[in-house]
Coordinates of C-alpha atoms and ligand atoms in Angstrom, one line a residue:
M275 CA 96.6 93.8 117.9
K276 CA 99.9 93.9 116.2
I277 CA 99.5 94.5 112.5
K278 CA 100.9 91.8 110.2
T279 CA 104.1 92.8 108.2
I280 CA 105.7 91.2 105.2
R281 CA 108.1 89.4 107.6
D282 CA 105.1 87.4 108.9
L283 CA 104.3 85.8 105.6
D284 CA 105.8 83.0 103.6
I285 CA 106.4 84.6 100.2
K286 CA 108.9 82.2 98.7
N287 CA 108.1 81.6 95.0
K288 CA 104.8 83.4 95.5
K289 CA 103.3 86.1 93.3
V290 CA 103.5 89.1 95.6
L291 CA 101.4 92.1 94.7
I292 CA 102.9 95.2 96.3
R293 CA 101.1 98.5 96.4
C294 CA 103.8 101.2 96.4
D295 CA 103.7 105.0 96.4
F296 CA 105.5 106.0 93.2
N297 CA 103.6 109.2 92.9
V298 CA 106.8 111.2 92.1
P299 CA 107.2 114.5 90.3
I300 CA 108.0 114.0 86.6
K301 CA 109.0 116.7 84.2
D302 CA 109.5 116.1 80.5
G303 CA 109.7 112.4 81.1
K304 CA 112.4 112.8 83.8
I305 CA 111.9 112.1 87.5
V306 CA 112.6 115.3 89.5
D307 CA 112.7 113.7 93.0
D308 CA 113.1 110.0 93.5
T309 CA 112.6 110.0 97.3
R310 CA 109.4 107.9 97.1
I311 CA 111.0 105.3 94.9
V312 CA 114.0 105.0 97.2
G313 CA 111.6 104.7 100.1
A314 CA 110.0 101.6 98.5
L315 CA 113.3 99.7 98.1
D316 CA 113.5 98.0 101.5
T317 CA 110.2 96.1 101.0
I318 CA 111.0 95.3 97.4
C319 CA 114.5 94.1 98.2
Y320 CA 113.2 92.0 101.1
A321 CA 110.7 90.3 98.7
L322 CA 113.5 89.6 96.2
E323 CA 115.7 88.2 99.0
K324 CA 112.9 85.8 99.9
D325 CA 112.6 84.6 96.2
A326 CA 109.3 86.1 95.6
K327 CA 107.8 87.1 92.2
V328 CA 107.3 90.8 92.6
I329 CA 104.4 92.7 91.0
L330 CA 104.3 96.4 91.7
F331 CA 101.3 98.7 91.6
S332 CA 101.2 102.5 92.1
H333 CA 99.2 105.5 91.1
L334 CA 100.8 108.6 89.6
G335 CA 98.9 111.9 89.5
R336 CA 95.3 112.1 88.5
V337 CA 93.8 110.8 85.3
K338 CA 90.6 112.6 84.4
E339 CA 90.8 112.9 80.6
E340 CA 92.7 111.3 77.7
K341 CA 95.5 114.0 77.8
D342 CA 96.4 113.0 81.4
L343 CA 97.5 109.5 80.3
E344 CA 100.8 110.5 78.7
K345 CA 102.0 112.7 81.5
N346 CA 101.1 110.2 84.1
N347 CA 102.7 107.2 82.4
L348 CA 104.6 105.2 85.0
E349 CA 107.3 104.0 82.6
P350 CA 110.0 106.4 83.8
V351 CA 109.6 104.8 87.3
A352 CA 110.4 101.4 85.9
K353 CA 113.6 102.7 84.4
K354 CA 114.6 104.4 87.6
L355 CA 113.8 101.4 89.7
S356 CA 115.8 99.2 87.4
S357 CA 118.9 101.4 87.8
L358 CA 118.4 101.6 91.6
L359 CA 118.0 97.8 92.0
G360 CA 120.6 96.9 89.4
R361 CA 118.1 94.5 87.8
N362 CA 115.5 94.5 85.1
V363 CA 112.1 95.8 86.0
K364 CA 109.6 94.8 83.3
F365 CA 107.1 97.5 82.6
I366 CA 103.6 96.6 81.5
P367 CA 102.0 99.6 79.8
T368 CA 98.4 98.6 80.6
T369 CA 96.5 97.9 83.8
R370 CA 94.9 94.7 82.6
G371 CA 94.7 92.2 79.8
Q372 CA 96.7 89.5 78.0
E373 CA 100.1 91.2 78.1
L374 CA 99.9 91.6 81.9
E375 CA 98.5 88.1 82.5
N376 CA 101.1 86.4 80.3
A377 CA 104.0 88.4 81.8
I378 CA 102.9 87.3 85.3
Q379 CA 102.4 83.7 84.1
N380 CA 106.0 83.6 82.9
M381 CA 107.6 85.1 86.0
K382 CA 110.4 83.3 87.8
S383 CA 111.4 84.0 91.4
K384 CA 113.1 87.4 91.8
D385 CA 111.5 88.8 88.6
I386 CA 109.9 92.2 88.9
I387 CA 107.0 93.7 87.0
L388 CA 105.7 97.2 87.3
V389 CA 102.1 97.6 86.2
Q390 CA 100.9 100.8 84.5
N391 CA 99.5 103.7 86.7
T392 CA 96.5 102.3 88.5
R393 CA 94.6 105.5 87.9
Y394 CA 94.5 104.8 84.2
E395 CA 91.4 102.9 85.4
D396 CA 89.9 106.2 86.4
L397 CA 89.5 107.4 82.8
E398 CA 86.2 105.5 82.4
G399 CA 84.1 105.3 85.5
K400 CA 86.7 106.1 88.1
K401 CA 87.2 102.4 88.7
E402 CA 90.4 102.7 90.8
S403 CA 89.3 105.6 92.9
S404 CA 85.9 104.3 93.6
N405 CA 87.2 100.9 94.6
D406 CA 85.3 99.1 91.8
C407 CA 84.6 95.6 92.9
E408 CA 85.4 94.0 89.5
L409 CA 88.7 95.7 89.3
G410 CA 89.8 94.8 92.8
A411 CA 88.9 91.2 92.2
Y412 CA 90.7 91.2 88.9
W413 CA 94.0 92.5 90.3
A414 CA 93.6 90.2 93.3
S415 CA 93.3 87.2 90.9
L416 CA 96.8 88.0 89.6
G417 CA 98.7 87.2 92.8
D418 CA 98.9 85.1 96.0
V419 CA 100.0 87.7 98.5
F420 CA 99.2 91.4 98.9
I421 CA 101.5 93.9 100.6
N422 CA 100.4 97.5 101.2
D423 CA 103.4 99.9 101.4
A424 CA 101.7 103.1 100.2
F425 CA 101.1 105.2 103.3
G426 CA 100.3 108.3 101.3
T427 CA 97.0 106.7 100.0
A428 CA 96.2 104.8 103.2
H429 CA 93.4 107.2 104.0
R430 CA 91.6 106.4 100.7
A431 CA 89.7 103.2 99.9
H432 CA 90.8 102.5 96.3
A433 CA 90.8 99.3 94.3
S434 CA 94.6 98.9 94.4
N435 CA 95.0 99.3 98.2
V436 CA 91.6 98.1 99.6
G437 CA 90.0 96.2 96.7
I438 CA 92.9 93.8 96.2
P439 CA 93.2 92.6 99.9
T440 CA 89.4 92.4 100.1
H441 CA 89.2 90.0 97.1
L442 CA 92.4 88.0 97.5
N443 CA 91.9 84.3 97.4
D444 CA 93.6 83.7 100.7
K445 CA 92.8 86.7 102.9
S446 CA 95.4 85.8 105.5
N447 CA 98.1 86.5 102.9
V448 CA 97.9 90.3 103.4
A449 CA 100.3 92.5 105.3
I450 CA 102.0 95.9 105.3
G451 CA 105.5 96.7 104.1
F452 CA 108.4 98.4 105.9
L453 CA 107.5 101.9 104.9
I454 CA 104.0 101.8 106.4
E455 CA 105.4 99.9 109.4
K456 CA 107.9 102.8 110.0
E457 CA 105.2 105.4 109.6
L458 CA 102.8 103.7 112.0
K459 CA 105.5 103.1 114.6
A460 CA 106.4 106.8 114.6
L461 CA 102.8 108.0 114.7
E462 CA 101.8 105.4 117.3
C463 CA 104.1 107.1 119.8
L464 CA 101.5 109.9 119.7
E465 CA 98.9 107.6 121.3
N466 CA 100.6 107.8 124.7
P467 CA 103.1 110.6 124.1
K468 CA 105.7 111.5 126.7
K469 CA 104.8 114.8 128.2
P470 CA 104.9 117.8 127.8
Y471 CA 103.4 117.1 124.4
I472 CA 103.4 120.1 122.2
V473 CA 101.6 120.5 118.9
I474 CA 102.7 123.1 116.4
L475 CA 100.2 124.0 113.7
G476 CA 100.7 126.4 110.8
G477 CA 99.6 126.6 107.2
A478 CA 96.8 128.5 105.5
K479 CA 93.3 127.5 106.5
V480 CA 91.7 126.6 109.8
T481 CA 89.0 124.7 108.0
D482 CA 91.4 122.0 106.8
K483 CA 92.7 121.5 110.3
I484 CA 89.4 121.5 112.4
G485 CA 89.5 117.7 112.9
V486 CA 93.1 117.8 113.9
I487 CA 92.6 120.6 116.4
E488 CA 89.5 119.0 117.9
N489 CA 91.4 115.7 118.4
L490 CA 94.7 117.1 119.5
V491 CA 93.5 119.7 121.9
K492 CA 92.3 116.9 124.1
K493 CA 95.7 115.2 124.1
A494 CA 98.3 117.9 123.9
D495 CA 99.6 120.2 126.6
K496 CA 99.8 123.2 124.3
I497 CA 99.0 123.9 120.7
L498 CA 101.2 126.6 119.2
I499 CA 99.5 128.2 116.2
G500 CA 101.3 130.1 113.5
G501 CA 101.0 130.6 109.8
G502 CA 98.0 132.1 108.1
M503 CA 95.6 130.2 110.3
A504 CA 96.7 132.2 113.4
F505 CA 94.9 135.2 112.1
T506 CA 91.5 133.6 112.2
F507 CA 92.1 132.8 115.9
L508 CA 93.3 136.3 116.5
K509 CA 90.3 137.8 114.7
A510 CA 88.1 135.6 117.0
E511 CA 89.9 137.1 119.9
G512 CA 89.0 140.6 118.7
F513 CA 92.2 141.8 117.1
H514 CA 92.4 143.8 113.9
I515 CA 94.3 141.7 111.4
G516 CA 94.4 144.1 108.5
K517 CA 94.8 142.3 105.1
S518 CA 96.1 139.1 106.7
L519 CA 94.7 135.8 105.7
L520 CA 91.2 135.2 107.2
D521 CA 89.2 132.0 107.0
S522 CA 85.9 133.6 107.9
E523 CA 83.9 130.4 107.9
S524 CA 86.0 129.1 110.8
I525 CA 85.7 132.1 113.2
D526 CA 83.0 130.5 115.2
F527 CA 85.0 127.3 115.5
C528 CA 88.0 129.4 116.8
K529 CA 85.9 131.2 119.3
K530 CA 84.6 127.9 120.6
V531 CA 88.1 126.4 121.0
L532 CA 89.4 129.5 122.6
K533 CA 86.5 129.5 125.1
E534 CA 86.6 125.9 126.0
Q535 CA 90.4 125.1 125.7
G536 CA 91.9 128.6 125.6
E537 CA 94.6 127.8 128.1
K538 CA 96.0 125.3 125.7
I539 CA 96.2 127.5 122.7
V540 CA 99.2 129.8 122.2
L541 CA 98.9 132.5 119.5
P542 CA 101.5 134.7 118.0
V543 CA 102.1 138.1 119.5
D544 CA 104.1 139.7 116.7
F545 CA 104.5 139.3 112.9
A546 CA 106.6 140.2 109.9
V547 CA 104.2 142.5 108.1
T548 CA 104.1 144.1 104.7
N549 CA 101.5 145.7 102.4
E550 CA 102.1 143.4 99.4
F551 CA 102.3 139.7 99.0
T552 CA 105.7 139.7 97.4
N553 CA 109.3 139.0 98.2
E554 CA 110.4 142.4 96.9
E555 CA 109.0 144.8 99.4
E556 CA 110.7 145.2 102.8
Y557 CA 108.8 144.0 105.8
R558 CA 108.4 145.4 109.3
V559 CA 108.0 143.6 112.6
K560 CA 104.9 144.6 114.4
D561 CA 102.9 143.5 117.5
I562 CA 99.5 142.1 116.7
S563 CA 97.8 145.1 118.3
D564 CA 99.6 147.5 115.9
L565 CA 98.6 146.1 112.5
S566 CA 97.1 148.7 110.2
V567 CA 94.2 148.0 107.8
E568 CA 96.7 147.9 104.9
E569 CA 99.1 145.4 106.4
M570 CA 99.3 141.6 106.3
G571 CA 101.4 139.3 108.4
L572 CA 103.4 136.8 106.4
D573 CA 105.5 135.3 109.1
I574 CA 105.6 135.1 112.9
G575 CA 107.9 137.7 114.5
P576 CA 110.9 137.3 116.9
K577 CA 108.9 137.6 120.1
T578 CA 106.6 134.8 119.0
L579 CA 109.6 132.7 118.0
H580 CA 110.9 133.1 121.6
L581 CA 107.5 132.5 123.1
F582 CA 107.1 129.2 121.1
E583 CA 110.7 128.2 122.1
S584 CA 109.8 128.7 125.8
Y585 CA 107.0 126.2 125.5
L586 CA 109.2 123.8 123.6
E587 CA 112.2 124.0 125.9
N588 CA 111.1 121.1 128.1
A589 CA 108.9 119.3 125.5
K590 CA 109.3 115.5 125.3
T591 CA 107.1 115.0 122.2
V592 CA 106.4 117.5 119.4
V593 CA 104.2 117.1 116.3
W594 CA 104.2 119.8 113.7
N595 CA 102.0 120.4 110.7
G596 CA 102.2 123.4 108.4
P597 CA 104.7 126.2 108.0
L598 CA 104.6 129.3 110.3
G599 CA 104.9 131.7 107.5
V600 CA 104.6 132.0 103.7
Y601 CA 107.3 129.5 103.1
E602 CA 107.4 130.0 99.4
L603 CA 108.7 133.5 99.8
E604 CA 112.4 133.6 101.0
K605 CA 111.8 136.5 103.4
Y606 CA 109.0 134.7 105.3
K607 CA 110.5 131.3 105.8
K608 CA 113.1 132.4 108.4
N609 CA 111.2 131.6 111.5
T610 CA 109.9 128.2 110.4
D611 CA 113.6 127.3 109.7
K612 CA 114.7 128.7 113.0
L613 CA 112.2 126.7 115.0
L614 CA 113.0 123.5 113.0
K615 CA 116.6 124.0 113.9
Y616 CA 115.8 124.7 117.5
L617 CA 114.0 121.4 117.8
V618 CA 116.9 119.5 116.3
D619 CA 119.6 121.3 118.3
H620 CA 117.7 120.6 121.5
N621 CA 117.2 116.9 120.6
I622 CA 113.4 117.1 121.0
K623 CA 111.5 114.1 119.8
T624 CA 109.8 115.7 116.8
I625 CA 107.3 114.3 114.2
L626 CA 106.9 116.4 111.1
A627 CA 103.5 115.6 109.6
G628 CA 102.6 116.7 106.1
G629 CA 104.2 117.7 102.9
D630 CA 104.9 121.4 103.4
I631 CA 106.7 121.1 106.7
V632 CA 108.7 118.1 105.6
A633 CA 109.7 120.0 102.4
A634 CA 110.7 122.9 104.6
A635 CA 112.8 120.6 106.8
N636 CA 114.4 119.1 103.7
V637 CA 115.5 122.5 102.4
C638 CA 117.1 123.5 105.6
N639 CA 118.8 120.1 106.0
V640 CA 117.1 119.0 109.2
K641 CA 114.7 116.4 107.7
D642 CA 117.1 113.5 108.5
K643 CA 117.7 114.8 112.0
V644 CA 114.2 114.8 113.3
Y645 CA 112.6 111.7 114.9
H646 CA 110.3 111.2 112.0
A647 CA 109.3 113.0 108.9
S648 CA 106.0 111.6 107.7
T649 CA 105.6 111.1 104.0
G650 CA 101.8 110.9 103.8
G651 CA 100.2 114.4 103.9
G652 CA 96.5 113.6 103.9
A653 CA 96.9 110.2 105.6
T654 CA 99.0 111.7 108.4
L655 CA 96.4 114.5 108.9
E656 CA 93.6 112.0 109.1
Y657 CA 95.6 109.9 111.5
L658 CA 96.1 113.0 113.7
E659 CA 92.3 113.6 113.5
G660 CA 91.9 110.2 115.1
K661 CA 90.3 108.6 112.0
K662 CA 90.9 105.0 110.9
L663 CA 92.8 104.6 107.7
P664 CA 91.0 102.2 105.3
G665 CA 94.3 101.0 103.7
I666 CA 95.5 99.9 107.2
E667 CA 92.1 98.7 108.5
V668 CA 91.7 96.2 105.6
I669 CA 95.0 94.6 106.7
N670 CA 94.0 94.5 110.3
K671 CA 90.8 92.7 109.6
Ligands
LIG947 P1 98.6 124.1 104.4 O1 98.5 123.4 103.1 O2 97.3 124.4 105.1 O3 99.6 123.5 105.4 O4 99.2 125.6 104.1 C1 100.4 125.8 103.6 C2 100.4 127.2 103.0 O5 100.2 128.1 104.1 C3 101.7 127.6 102.4 O6 101.5 127.7 101.0 C4 102.0 128.9 103.1 O7 102.4 129.9 102.1 C5 100.7 129.3 103.6 N1 100.9 130.3 104.7 C6 101.6 130.2 105.8 N2 101.6 131.3 106.6 C7 100.8 132.2 105.9 C8 100.4 133.5 106.1 N3 100.9 134.2 107.2 N4 99.7 134.1 105.2 C9 99.3 133.5 104.1 N5 99.6 132.2 103.8 C10 100.4 131.6 104.7

């Protein structure tokens, strides 16, 4: 079934509640990176073109105690949005009450309101994050139409993304926005991927990726494993990994995967190794069988890079989660960058899934050249695990 989008609804003069993802980094009251705000503009502009009354919701950070309120105030987003749109965005500093209700009552077509951080409701009783029934019903009562355009939280059932559409008066008036539409379109091509279909997995812990590995090992032709997580697989194969990262609780899982699907798993054969986890010390390149007890591998080595490239050469679909080395240290980001560039230079249909690898692609200027860089870390991973996303399911109902 095709999921409904904002294009499918009549929104003229309607009060349109849009759940955006404005969870942007803010330092000293200033927005450090406005990518997510820019990403929401297509849906907002479309709603304005169609003469809707636009009411925006978003979370920002986590609110656990009183002191979290100030640093997670959404007001800077309203200012930024006003300047990007070239029109006033009225900020309501609370999540409920007379001021909000009056402001909505007095809206004209093409007016925009941004409601305070939905997680202010978490301060007492975690109402937003637990999808409190009363809260979802209250927010739903404020509008006629609900649009979910926050992919990053689609794997969570919160009041602002699942509660509102559940309680909306006319439940046929719910749809997704353009940002989620784009994400789903890109990820859906992984349902029946053109083959060879190669998965690249890196990052720190196997535990976090067990669901992804279990699901993708059935679908992919090969899974190339780098990053810290490769060492748990290598340990399971009987190699000495020195002081390299080990996720000991996942060794049995790795053994099982290697036994049952070993022909699909490609592990590194060499590494950039060092004795200290710093950028200062020089590293050496060593084969996996030569690591001493004092050494740790912080990036894949050149032989591994070529090995991975040989599997990617004819790939028709690639999905990549997690860096192949300690990306935060300049010396150990090299091979992640090289492989990213290889994919772009060879025009291989690549989907980057998750914050770290998208950030890496951004820094080496290839983010806009890949087929898709997915914005929702947790949501993308759960999608890759084959799980249903509640924020999408509720629209599908
Ligand atoms: P994840 O959140 O699981 O995608 O993990 C990302 C983290 O994995 C980054 O902070 C990297 O520094 C880390 N990482 C990648 N390769 C290694 C490695 N060889 N040793 C230790 N940490 C690594």
